[in-house]
Amino acid sequence: MLGKEKTQKVLAIMYEMFPNAKCELNYQTPFQLLIAVILSAQTTDVSVNKATPQLFARFPDAFHLANAPIEEVLACIRSIGLYRNKAKNIKACAQLLYEKYNGEVPQTREELIALPGVGRKTANVVLGEAFHVPALAVDTHVERVSKRLAIVKSEANVSEVEETLMKKIPKNKWVQTHHTLIFFGRYHCTAKNPKCDQCPLLQYCKEGKKRLGIK
């Protein structure tokens, strides 16, 4: 497993590869970001961005979504995977935000996780992106890349991946690292056909060397 120094060397190369890594979900307010992240579970940002313009045009804030007929919410997000369950969650989330927080998105992890449809990953994305609170959200790309490069143990669960990354990466780079690992995993170190033959990090990657037959 890579130590702290080598981990930061690896990340420095990724930062150079993807200097403009950022959240690719479209939103205008913390509320819209929260809803978009809930909708993005087990689906792509691209598919979410196709559905949210109509959703946010009709229900731009917690008050409007909380009072929306569920059939109209379903109609807006029907193209997204698991849309029935997600429609219930985002409506319930909006209702709680309206009733408990006057329609505003809370700014603590504990309060966010208590909202319907919100887990630790979603809470961390919202904290880092909307409120600039240091947080490291672990999605499928972050987990895959971290394990392939032996930054974390291959058998680590999501919580252990987050904990290890937080120990090895300076707190002020957590949000940047989250976005950079996602871009690296989404556009370079992909799940099925990673670009191992043109990877500047091949020397650190046992899986890449194995794929290319390098000992």
Coordinates of N, CA, C and O in Angstrom, one line a residue, residues 3-179:
G3 N 2.4 4.8 0.8 CA 2.4 5.7 2.0 C 1.9 7.0 1.7 O 1.5 7.3 0.5
K4 N 1.9 7.9 2.7 CA 1.4 9.3 2.5 C 2.2 10.0 1.4 O 1.6 10.7 0.6
E5 N 3.5 9.9 1.4 CA 4.3 10.7 0.5 C 4.0 10.3 -1.0 O 3.8 11.1 -1.9
K6 N 4.0 9.0 -1.2 CA 3.8 8.5 -2.6 C 2.4 8.8 -3.0 O 2.1 9.0 -4.2
T7 N 1.4 8.7 -2.1 CA 0.0 9.0 -2.4 C -0.1 10.4 -2.9 O -0.7 10.7 -3.9
Q8 N 0.6 11.3 -2.3 CA 0.5 12.7 -2.7 C 1.2 12.9 -4.0 O 0.8 13.8 -4.8
K9 N 2.3 12.2 -4.3 CA 2.9 12.2 -5.6 C 2.0 11.8 -6.7 O 1.9 12.4 -7.8
V10 N 1.3 10.7 -6.4 CA 0.3 10.2 -7.4 C -0.8 11.2 -7.7 O -1.1 11.4 -8.8
L11 N -1.3 11.8 -6.6 CA -2.3 12.7 -6.7 C -1.9 14.0 -7.5 O -2.6 14.6 -8.2
A12 N -0.6 14.4 -7.2 CA -0.1 15.6 -7.9 C -0.1 15.4 -9.4 O -0.4 16.3 -10.2
I13 N 0.2 14.1 -9.9 CA 0.1 13.8 -11.3 C -1.3 13.9 -11.8 O -1.6 14.4 -12.9
M14 N -2.2 13.4 -11.0 CA -3.7 13.4 -11.4 C -4.1 14.9 -11.5 O -4.9 15.2 -12.4
Y15 N -3.7 15.7 -10.6 CA -4.1 17.1 -10.6 C -3.6 17.8 -11.9 O -4.3 18.6 -12.5
E16 N -2.4 17.4 -12.4 CA -1.9 17.9 -13.6 C -2.8 17.4 -14.8 O -3.0 18.1 -15.8
M17 N -3.2 16.2 -14.7 CA -4.0 15.6 -15.8 C -5.3 16.2 -15.9 O -5.9 16.4 -17.0
F18 N -5.9 16.5 -14.8 CA -7.3 17.0 -14.7 C -7.4 18.3 -13.8 O -8.0 18.3 -12.8
P19 N -6.8 19.3 -14.3 CA -6.7 20.6 -13.5 C -8.1 21.2 -13.3 O -8.2 22.0 -12.4
N20 N -9.0 20.9 -14.1 CA -10.3 21.5 -14.0 C -11.4 20.6 -13.5 O -12.6 20.8 -13.8
A21 N -11.0 19.5 -12.8 CA -11.9 18.6 -12.3 C -12.9 19.3 -11.4 O -12.5 20.1 -10.5
K22 N -14.2 19.0 -11.5 CA -15.2 19.6 -10.8 C -16.5 18.8 -10.8 O -16.6 17.8 -11.5
C23 N -17.5 19.2 -10.0 CA -18.8 18.5 -10.0 C -19.4 18.7 -11.4 O -19.5 19.9 -11.9
E24 N -19.9 17.7 -12.0 CA -20.5 17.8 -13.3 C -22.0 17.8 -13.3 O -22.7 17.8 -14.3
L25 N -22.6 17.8 -12.1 CA -24.0 17.9 -11.9 C -24.4 19.4 -12.1 O -23.7 20.3 -11.6
N26 N -25.5 19.7 -12.8 CA -26.0 21.0 -13.0 C -26.9 21.5 -11.9 O -27.9 20.7 -11.6
Y27 N -26.7 22.6 -11.3 CA -27.5 23.1 -10.2 C -27.3 24.6 -10.0 O -26.3 25.1 -10.5
Q28 N -28.2 25.2 -9.3 CA -28.1 26.7 -9.1 C -28.0 27.0 -7.6 O -27.6 28.1 -7.2
T29 N -28.6 26.1 -6.8 CA -28.6 26.4 -5.3 C -28.2 25.1 -4.6 O -28.2 24.0 -5.1
P30 N -27.9 25.2 -3.3 CA -27.6 24.0 -2.5 C -28.7 23.0 -2.5 O -28.4 21.8 -2.5
F31 N -29.9 23.5 -2.5 CA -31.1 22.6 -2.5 C -31.1 21.8 -3.8 O -31.2 20.5 -3.8
Q32 N -30.9 22.4 -5.0 CA -30.8 21.7 -6.2 C -29.7 20.8 -6.3 O -29.8 19.7 -6.9
L33 N -28.5 21.1 -5.7 CA -27.4 20.2 -5.7 C -27.7 19.0 -4.9 O -27.5 17.8 -5.3
L34 N -28.3 19.2 -3.7 CA -28.7 18.0 -2.9 C -29.7 17.1 -3.6 O -29.4 15.9 -3.6
I35 N -30.7 17.6 -4.3 CA -31.6 16.8 -5.0 C -30.9 16.1 -6.2 O -31.1 14.9 -6.4
A36 N -30.0 16.8 -6.9 CA -29.3 16.2 -8.0 C -28.4 15.0 -7.5 O -28.3 14.0 -8.2
V37 N -27.7 15.2 -6.4 CA -26.9 14.1 -5.9 C -27.7 12.9 -5.5 O -27.3 11.8 -5.7
I38 N -28.8 13.1 -4.8 CA -29.7 12.0 -4.5 C -30.1 11.3 -5.7 O -30.1 10.0 -5.8
L39 N -30.4 12.0 -6.8 CA -30.9 11.4 -8.0 C -29.7 10.6 -8.7 O -30.0 9.7 -9.5
S40 N -28.5 11.0 -8.5 CA -27.3 10.5 -9.2 C -26.9 9.1 -8.7 O -26.1 8.4 -9.3
A41 N -27.5 8.6 -7.6 CA -27.1 7.3 -7.0 C -27.4 6.2 -8.1 O -28.5 6.1 -8.7
Q42 N -26.4 5.4 -8.3 CA -26.4 4.3 -9.3 C -26.9 4.7 -10.7 O -27.5 3.9 -11.4
T43 N -26.5 5.9 -11.1 CA -26.8 6.3 -12.4 C -25.7 7.4 -12.8 O -24.9 7.8 -11.9
T44 N -25.7 7.9 -14.0 CA -24.7 8.8 -14.4 C -25.2 10.3 -14.2 O -26.3 10.6 -14.3
D45 N -24.2 11.1 -14.1 CA -24.4 12.6 -14.0 C -25.1 13.0 -15.3 O -26.0 13.9 -15.2
V46 N -24.7 12.5 -16.4 CA -25.3 12.9 -17.7 C -26.8 12.6 -17.7 O -27.6 13.5 -18.1
S47 N -27.3 11.5 -17.2 CA -28.7 11.2 -17.2 C -29.4 12.1 -16.2 O -30.6 12.5 -16.5
V48 N -28.8 12.4 -15.1 CA -29.4 13.3 -14.1 C -29.6 14.7 -14.7 O -30.6 15.3 -14.6
N49 N -28.5 15.2 -15.4 CA -28.6 16.5 -16.0 C -29.6 16.6 -17.1 O -30.0 17.7 -17.4
K50 N -30.0 15.5 -17.7 CA -31.1 15.6 -18.7 C -32.4 15.7 -18.1 O -33.4 16.3 -18.7
A51 N -32.6 15.2 -16.8 CA -33.9 15.2 -16.2 C -34.1 16.5 -15.3 O -35.2 16.9 -15.2
T52 N -33.0 17.0 -14.7 CA -33.2 18.0 -13.7 C -33.7 19.4 -14.3 O -34.4 20.1 -13.5
P53 N -33.4 19.8 -15.5 CA -33.9 21.1 -16.0 C -35.4 21.2 -15.9 O -36.0 22.2 -15.4
Q54 N -36.1 20.1 -16.3 CA -37.6 20.1 -16.2 C -38.0 20.1 -14.7 O -38.9 20.8 -14.3
L55 N -37.3 19.2 -13.9 CA -37.7 19.1 -12.5 C -37.5 20.4 -11.8 O -38.4 20.9 -11.1
F56 N -36.4 21.1 -12.0 CA -36.1 22.3 -11.3 C -36.9 23.5 -11.8 O -37.2 24.5 -11.1
A57 N -37.3 23.4 -13.1 CA -38.1 24.5 -13.6 C -39.5 24.5 -13.0 O -40.1 25.6 -12.7
R58 N -40.0 23.3 -12.7 CA -41.3 23.2 -12.1 C -41.3 23.3 -10.6 O -42.2 23.8 -9.9
F59 N -40.2 22.7 -10.0 CA -40.1 22.7 -8.5 C -38.7 23.2 -8.1 O -37.8 22.4 -7.8
P60 N -38.4 24.5 -8.1 CA -37.1 25.0 -7.9 C -36.6 25.0 -6.5 O -35.4 25.2 -6.3
D61 N -37.4 24.8 -5.5 CA -37.0 24.9 -4.1 C -37.8 23.9 -3.3 O -38.6 23.2 -3.8
A62 N -37.4 23.8 -2.0 CA -38.0 22.8 -1.1 C -39.5 23.0 -1.0 O -40.3 22.0 -1.0
F63 N -40.0 24.2 -1.0 CA -41.5 24.5 -0.8 C -42.2 23.9 -2.0 O -43.2 23.1 -1.8
H64 N -41.8 24.2 -3.2 CA -42.5 23.7 -4.4 C -42.4 22.1 -4.5 O -43.4 21.5 -4.9
L65 N -41.2 21.6 -4.3 CA -41.1 20.1 -4.4 C -41.9 19.4 -3.3 O -42.5 18.3 -3.5
A66 N -41.9 20.0 -2.1 CA -42.6 19.4 -0.9 C -44.1 19.3 -1.2 O -44.8 18.3 -0.8
N67 N -44.6 20.2 -2.0 CA -46.1 20.3 -2.3 C -46.4 19.7 -3.6 O -47.6 19.8 -4.1
A68 N -45.4 19.2 -4.3 CA -45.7 18.7 -5.7 C -46.4 17.3 -5.6 O -46.1 16.5 -4.8
P69 N -47.4 17.1 -6.6 CA -48.0 15.8 -6.7 C -46.9 14.8 -7.1 O -46.1 15.1 -8.0
I70 N -46.9 13.7 -6.5 CA -45.8 12.7 -6.7 C -45.8 12.2 -8.2 O -44.8 12.0 -8.8
E71 N -47.0 12.2 -8.8 CA -47.1 11.8 -10.2 C -46.3 12.8 -11.1 O -45.7 12.4 -12.1
E72 N -46.3 14.1 -10.8 CA -45.6 15.1 -11.6 C -44.1 14.9 -11.3 O -43.3 15.2 -12.3
V73 N -43.7 14.6 -10.1 CA -42.3 14.4 -9.9 C -41.8 13.2 -10.6 O -40.7 13.2 -11.3
L74 N -42.6 12.1 -10.6 CA -42.2 10.9 -11.3 C -42.1 11.2 -12.8 O -41.1 10.7 -13.5
A75 N -43.0 12.0 -13.4 CA -42.9 12.3 -14.8 C -41.6 13.0 -15.2 O -41.1 12.8 -16.3
C76 N -41.1 13.8 -14.3 CA -39.9 14.6 -14.6 C -38.6 13.7 -14.6 O -37.7 14.0 -15.3
I77 N -38.6 12.7 -13.7 CA -37.4 11.9 -13.5 C -37.5 10.5 -14.0 O -36.7 9.6 -13.7
R78 N -38.5 10.2 -14.8 CA -38.8 8.8 -15.3 C -37.6 8.2 -16.0 O -37.4 7.0 -16.0
S79 N -36.8 9.0 -16.6 CA -35.6 8.5 -17.4 C -34.5 8.0 -16.5 O -33.5 7.4 -17.0
I80 N -34.5 8.3 -15.2 CA -33.4 8.0 -14.3 C -33.7 6.7 -13.7 O -34.8 6.3 -13.3
G81 N -32.6 5.9 -13.5 CA -32.7 4.6 -12.8 C -33.3 4.7 -11.4 O -33.0 5.7 -10.7
L82 N -34.1 3.8 -11.0 CA -34.7 3.7 -9.6 C -35.6 5.0 -9.4 O -35.7 5.5 -8.3
Y83 N -36.2 5.5 -10.4 CA -36.9 6.8 -10.3 C -38.1 6.8 -9.4 O -38.4 7.8 -8.7
R84 N -38.8 5.7 -9.2 CA -39.9 5.6 -8.3 C -39.4 5.9 -6.8 O -40.0 6.7 -6.1
N85 N -38.4 5.2 -6.4 CA -37.9 5.3 -5.1 C -37.3 6.7 -4.9 O -37.5 7.3 -3.8
K86 N -36.6 7.2 -5.9 CA -35.9 8.5 -5.8 C -37.0 9.6 -5.7 O -36.8 10.6 -5.0
A87 N -38.1 9.4 -6.4 CA -39.1 10.5 -6.4 C -39.7 10.6 -5.0 O -39.9 11.7 -4.5
K88 N -39.9 9.5 -4.3 CA -40.4 9.5 -3.0 C -39.4 10.1 -2.0 O -39.8 10.9 -1.2
N89 N -38.1 9.8 -2.2 CA -37.1 10.3 -1.4 C -36.9 11.8 -1.5 O -36.8 12.5 -0.5
I90 N -36.9 12.3 -2.7 CA -36.7 13.8 -2.9 C -37.9 14.6 -2.4 O -37.7 15.7 -1.9
K91 N -39.1 14.0 -2.6 CA -40.2 14.8 -2.1 C -40.2 14.8 -0.6 O -40.5 15.8 0.1
A92 N -39.9 13.6 0.0 CA -39.9 13.5 1.5 C -38.7 14.4 2.0 O -38.9 15.1 3.1
C93 N -37.6 14.5 1.3 CA -36.5 15.3 1.7 C -36.9 16.8 1.7 O -36.6 17.5 2.6
A94 N -37.6 17.2 0.6 CA -38.0 18.6 0.5 C -39.0 18.9 1.6 O -39.0 20.0 2.2
Q95 N -39.9 18.0 2.0 CA -40.9 18.2 3.0 C -40.2 18.5 4.4 O -40.5 19.4 5.1
L96 N -39.2 17.7 4.7 CA -38.4 17.8 5.9 C -37.6 19.1 5.9 O -37.6 19.8 7.0
L97 N -37.0 19.4 4.8 CA -36.3 20.7 4.7 C -37.2 21.9 5.0 O -36.9 22.8 5.7
Y98 N -38.4 21.8 4.4 CA -39.4 22.9 4.5 C -39.9 23.0 5.9 O -40.0 24.1 6.5
E99 N -40.2 21.9 6.5 CA -40.8 21.9 7.9 C -39.8 22.2 9.0 O -40.1 22.9 9.9
K100 N -38.6 21.7 8.8 CA -37.6 21.8 9.9 C -36.5 22.9 9.7 O -36.0 23.4 10.7
Y101 N -36.2 23.2 8.4 CA -35.1 24.1 8.2 C -35.5 25.3 7.3 O -34.7 26.0 6.7
N102 N -36.8 25.6 7.3 CA -37.3 26.7 6.5 C -36.9 26.6 5.1 O -36.7 27.7 4.4
G103 N -36.8 25.4 4.5 CA -36.4 25.3 3.1 C -34.9 25.3 2.8 O -34.5 25.1 1.7
E104 N -34.1 25.6 3.8 CA -32.7 25.7 3.6 C -32.0 24.3 3.8 O -32.5 23.5 4.7
V105 N -30.9 24.1 3.2 CA -30.1 22.8 3.3 C -29.2 23.0 4.6 O -28.4 24.0 4.6
P106 N -29.3 22.1 5.5 CA -28.4 22.2 6.7 C -26.9 22.0 6.3 O -26.6 21.4 5.3
Q107 N -26.0 22.5 7.1 CA -24.6 22.5 6.8 C -23.8 21.6 7.7 O -22.6 21.8 7.8
T108 N -24.4 20.6 8.3 CA -23.6 19.6 9.1 C -23.9 18.2 8.5 O -25.0 18.0 8.0
R109 N -22.9 17.4 8.6 CA -23.1 16.0 8.1 C -24.2 15.3 8.8 O -25.0 14.5 8.2
E110 N -24.3 15.4 10.1 CA -25.3 14.7 10.9 C -26.7 15.1 10.5 O -27.6 14.2 10.3
E111 N -26.9 16.4 10.3 CA -28.3 16.8 9.8 C -28.6 16.4 8.4 O -29.7 16.0 8.1
L112 N -27.6 16.4 7.5 CA -27.8 16.0 6.2 C -28.1 14.5 6.1 O -29.0 14.1 5.4
I113 N -27.4 13.7 6.8 CA -27.6 12.2 6.8 C -29.0 11.9 7.3 O -29.5 10.8 6.9
A114 N -29.6 12.7 8.1 CA -30.9 12.4 8.7 C -32.0 12.7 7.6 O -33.2 12.3 7.9
L115 N -31.7 13.3 6.5 CA -32.7 13.6 5.5 C -32.9 12.3 4.6 O -32.0 11.5 4.4
P116 N -34.2 12.1 4.2 CA -34.5 11.0 3.3 C -33.7 10.9 2.1 O -33.5 11.9 1.4
G117 N -33.1 9.7 1.8 CA -32.4 9.5 0.6 C -30.9 10.0 0.6 O -30.2 9.9 -0.3
V118 N -30.5 10.5 1.8 CA -29.1 11.0 1.9 C -28.3 10.1 2.8 O -28.6 9.9 4.0
G119 N -27.2 9.6 2.2 CA -26.2 8.9 3.0 C -24.9 9.7 3.1 O -24.9 10.9 2.8
R120 N -23.9 9.1 3.6 CA -22.7 9.8 3.9 C -22.0 10.4 2.7 O -21.5 11.5 2.7
K121 N -22.1 9.6 1.6 CA -21.5 10.1 0.3 C -22.2 11.3 -0.2 O -21.5 12.4 -0.5
T122 N -23.5 11.3 -0.2 CA -24.3 12.5 -0.6 C -24.0 13.7 0.3 O -23.8 14.8 -0.2
A123 N -24.0 13.4 1.6 CA -23.7 14.5 2.5 C -22.4 15.1 2.3 O -22.2 16.4 2.3
N124 N -21.4 14.3 2.1 CA -20.0 14.8 1.8 C -19.9 15.6 0.6 O -19.2 16.6 0.5
V125 N -20.6 15.2 -0.5 CA -20.6 16.0 -1.7 C -21.2 17.3 -1.5 O -20.6 18.4 -1.9
V126 N -22.3 17.4 -0.8 CA -23.0 18.7 -0.6 C -22.2 19.6 0.3 O -22.0 20.8 0.0
L127 N -21.6 19.0 1.3 CA -20.7 19.8 2.2 C -19.6 20.4 1.5 O -19.3 21.6 1.6
G128 N -18.9 19.6 0.7 CA -17.7 20.1 0.0 C -18.0 21.0 -1.2 O -17.4 22.1 -1.3
E129 N -19.1 20.7 -1.9 CA -19.4 21.5 -3.1 C -20.2 22.7 -2.8 O -19.9 23.8 -3.4
A130 N -21.2 22.6 -2.0 CA -22.1 23.8 -1.7 C -21.6 24.7 -0.7 O -21.7 25.9 -0.7
F131 N -20.9 24.1 0.4 CA -20.5 24.9 1.5 C -19.0 24.9 1.8 O -18.6 25.5 2.8
H132 N -18.2 24.3 0.9 CA -16.8 24.4 1.0 C -16.2 23.9 2.3 O -15.2 24.4 2.8
V133 N -16.9 22.9 2.8 CA -16.5 22.2 4.1 C -15.6 21.0 3.6 O -16.0 20.2 2.8
P134 N -14.4 20.9 4.2 CA -13.5 19.8 3.8 C -14.3 18.4 4.0 O -14.7 18.1 5.1
A135 N -14.4 17.7 2.9 CA -15.1 16.4 2.9 C -14.6 15.5 1.7 O -14.2 16.1 0.7
L136 N -14.5 14.2 1.9 CA -14.1 13.3 0.9 C -15.2 12.3 0.6 O -15.4 11.3 1.4
A137 N -15.9 12.5 -0.4 CA -17.0 11.6 -0.8 C -16.5 10.4 -1.6 O -15.7 10.6 -2.6
V138 N -16.8 9.2 -1.2 CA -16.3 8.0 -1.9 C -17.4 7.4 -2.7 O -18.4 6.9 -2.2
D139 N -17.3 7.6 -4.0 CA -18.2 7.0 -5.0 C -17.5 5.8 -5.6 O -16.3 5.4 -5.3
T140 N -18.1 5.2 -6.7 CA -17.5 4.0 -7.3 C -16.1 4.3 -7.9 O -15.2 3.5 -7.9
H141 N -16.0 5.5 -8.5 CA -14.7 5.9 -9.2 C -13.6 6.1 -8.1 O -12.5 5.6 -8.3
V142 N -13.9 6.8 -7.1 CA -12.9 7.1 -6.0 C -12.5 5.7 -5.4 O -11.3 5.5 -5.2
E143 N -13.4 4.8 -5.1 CA -13.1 3.5 -4.5 C -12.2 2.7 -5.5 O -11.2 2.2 -5.1
R144 N -12.6 2.6 -6.8 CA -11.9 1.8 -7.7 C -10.5 2.3 -7.9 O -9.5 1.5 -7.9
V145 N -10.3 3.6 -8.2 CA -9.0 4.1 -8.4 C -8.1 4.0 -7.2 O -6.9 3.6 -7.3
S146 N -8.6 4.3 -6.0 CA -7.8 4.2 -4.8 C -7.3 2.8 -4.5 O -6.2 2.6 -4.1
K147 N -8.1 1.8 -4.9 CA -7.7 0.4 -4.7 C -6.8 -0.1 -5.8 O -5.8 -0.8 -5.5
R148 N -7.0 0.3 -7.0 CA -6.1 -0.1 -8.1 C -4.7 0.4 -7.9 O -3.7 -0.2 -8.2
L149 N -4.6 1.6 -7.3 CA -3.3 2.2 -7.1 C -2.7 1.9 -5.7 O -1.7 2.5 -5.3
A150 N -3.4 1.1 -5.0 CA -3.0 0.6 -3.7 C -2.8 1.8 -2.7 O -2.0 1.8 -1.8
I151 N -3.6 2.8 -2.9 CA -3.7 3.9 -1.9 C -4.4 3.4 -0.7 O -4.1 3.8 0.5
V152 N -5.4 2.5 -0.9 CA -6.1 1.9 0.2 C -6.1 0.4 0.0 O -5.7 -0.1 -1.1
K153 N -6.4 -0.4 1.0 CA -6.4 -1.8 0.9 C -7.5 -2.3 0.0 O -8.6 -1.7 -0.1
S154 N -7.2 -3.3 -0.8 CA -8.2 -3.8 -1.8 C -9.5 -4.3 -1.2 O -10.5 -4.3 -1.8
E155 N -9.4 -4.8 0.1 CA -10.6 -5.3 0.8 C -11.3 -4.3 1.6 O -12.3 -4.6 2.3
A156 N -10.8 -3.0 1.6 CA -11.4 -2.0 2.4 C -12.9 -1.7 2.0 O -13.2 -1.7 0.8
N157 N -13.7 -1.4 3.0 CA -15.1 -1.0 2.7 C -15.1 0.5 2.4 O -14.1 1.1 2.6
V158 N -16.3 1.0 2.1 CA -16.3 2.4 1.7 C -15.9 3.4 2.9 O -15.2 4.3 2.7
S159 N -16.3 3.0 4.1 CA -15.9 3.8 5.3 C -14.4 3.8 5.5 O -13.8 4.8 5.8
E160 N -13.8 2.6 5.3 CA -12.3 2.5 5.4 C -11.6 3.2 4.3 O -10.5 3.8 4.5
V161 N -12.1 3.2 3.1 CA -11.5 4.0 2.0 C -11.5 5.5 2.4 O -10.5 6.1 2.2
E162 N -12.6 6.0 2.8 CA -12.7 7.4 3.2 C -11.7 7.7 4.3 O -11.0 8.7 4.3
E163 N -11.7 6.9 5.3 CA -10.8 7.1 6.5 C -9.4 7.1 6.1 O -8.6 8.0 6.5
T164 N -9.0 6.2 5.2 CA -7.6 6.1 4.8 C -7.2 7.3 3.9 O -6.1 7.9 4.1
L165 N -8.1 7.7 3.0 CA -7.8 8.9 2.2 C -7.6 10.1 3.0 O -6.8 11.0 2.8
M166 N -8.5 10.3 4.0 CA -8.4 11.4 4.9 C -7.1 11.5 5.7 O -6.6 12.6 6.0
K167 N -6.6 10.4 6.0 CA -5.3 10.3 6.7 C -4.1 10.7 5.8 O -3.1 11.2 6.3
K168 N -4.2 10.3 4.5 CA -3.1 10.4 3.6 C -3.1 11.8 2.8 O -2.1 12.1 2.2
I169 N -4.2 12.5 2.9 CA -4.3 13.7 2.0 C -4.6 14.9 2.9 O -5.4 14.8 3.9
P170 N -3.9 16.0 2.7 CA -4.1 17.2 3.5 C -5.6 17.6 3.4 O -6.2 17.6 2.4
K171 N -6.1 18.1 4.5 CA -7.5 18.4 4.7 C -8.0 19.4 3.6 O -9.1 19.4 3.1
N172 N -7.1 20.4 3.3 CA -7.4 21.5 2.4 C -7.5 21.0 0.9 O -7.9 21.7 0.0
K173 N -7.1 19.7 0.7 CA -7.2 19.1 -0.6 C -8.3 18.1 -0.8 O -8.4 17.4 -1.8
W174 N -9.0 17.8 0.3 CA -10.0 16.8 0.2 C -11.0 16.9 -0.9 O -11.3 16.0 -1.7
V175 N -11.6 18.1 -1.0 CA -12.6 18.4 -2.1 C -12.0 18.2 -3.5 O -12.6 17.6 -4.4
Q176 N -10.9 18.9 -3.7 CA -10.2 18.8 -5.0 C -9.8 17.3 -5.3 O -10.0 16.9 -6.4
T177 N -9.4 16.6 -4.3 CA -9.0 15.2 -4.5 C -10.2 14.3 -4.9 O -10.2 13.5 -5.8
H178 N -11.3 14.6 -4.2 CA -12.6 13.9 -4.6 C -12.9 14.1 -6.1 O -13.2 13.1 -6.8
H179 N -12.9 15.3 -6.5 CA -13.2 15.6 -7.9 C -12.2 15.0 -8.9 O -12.5 14.5 -9.9

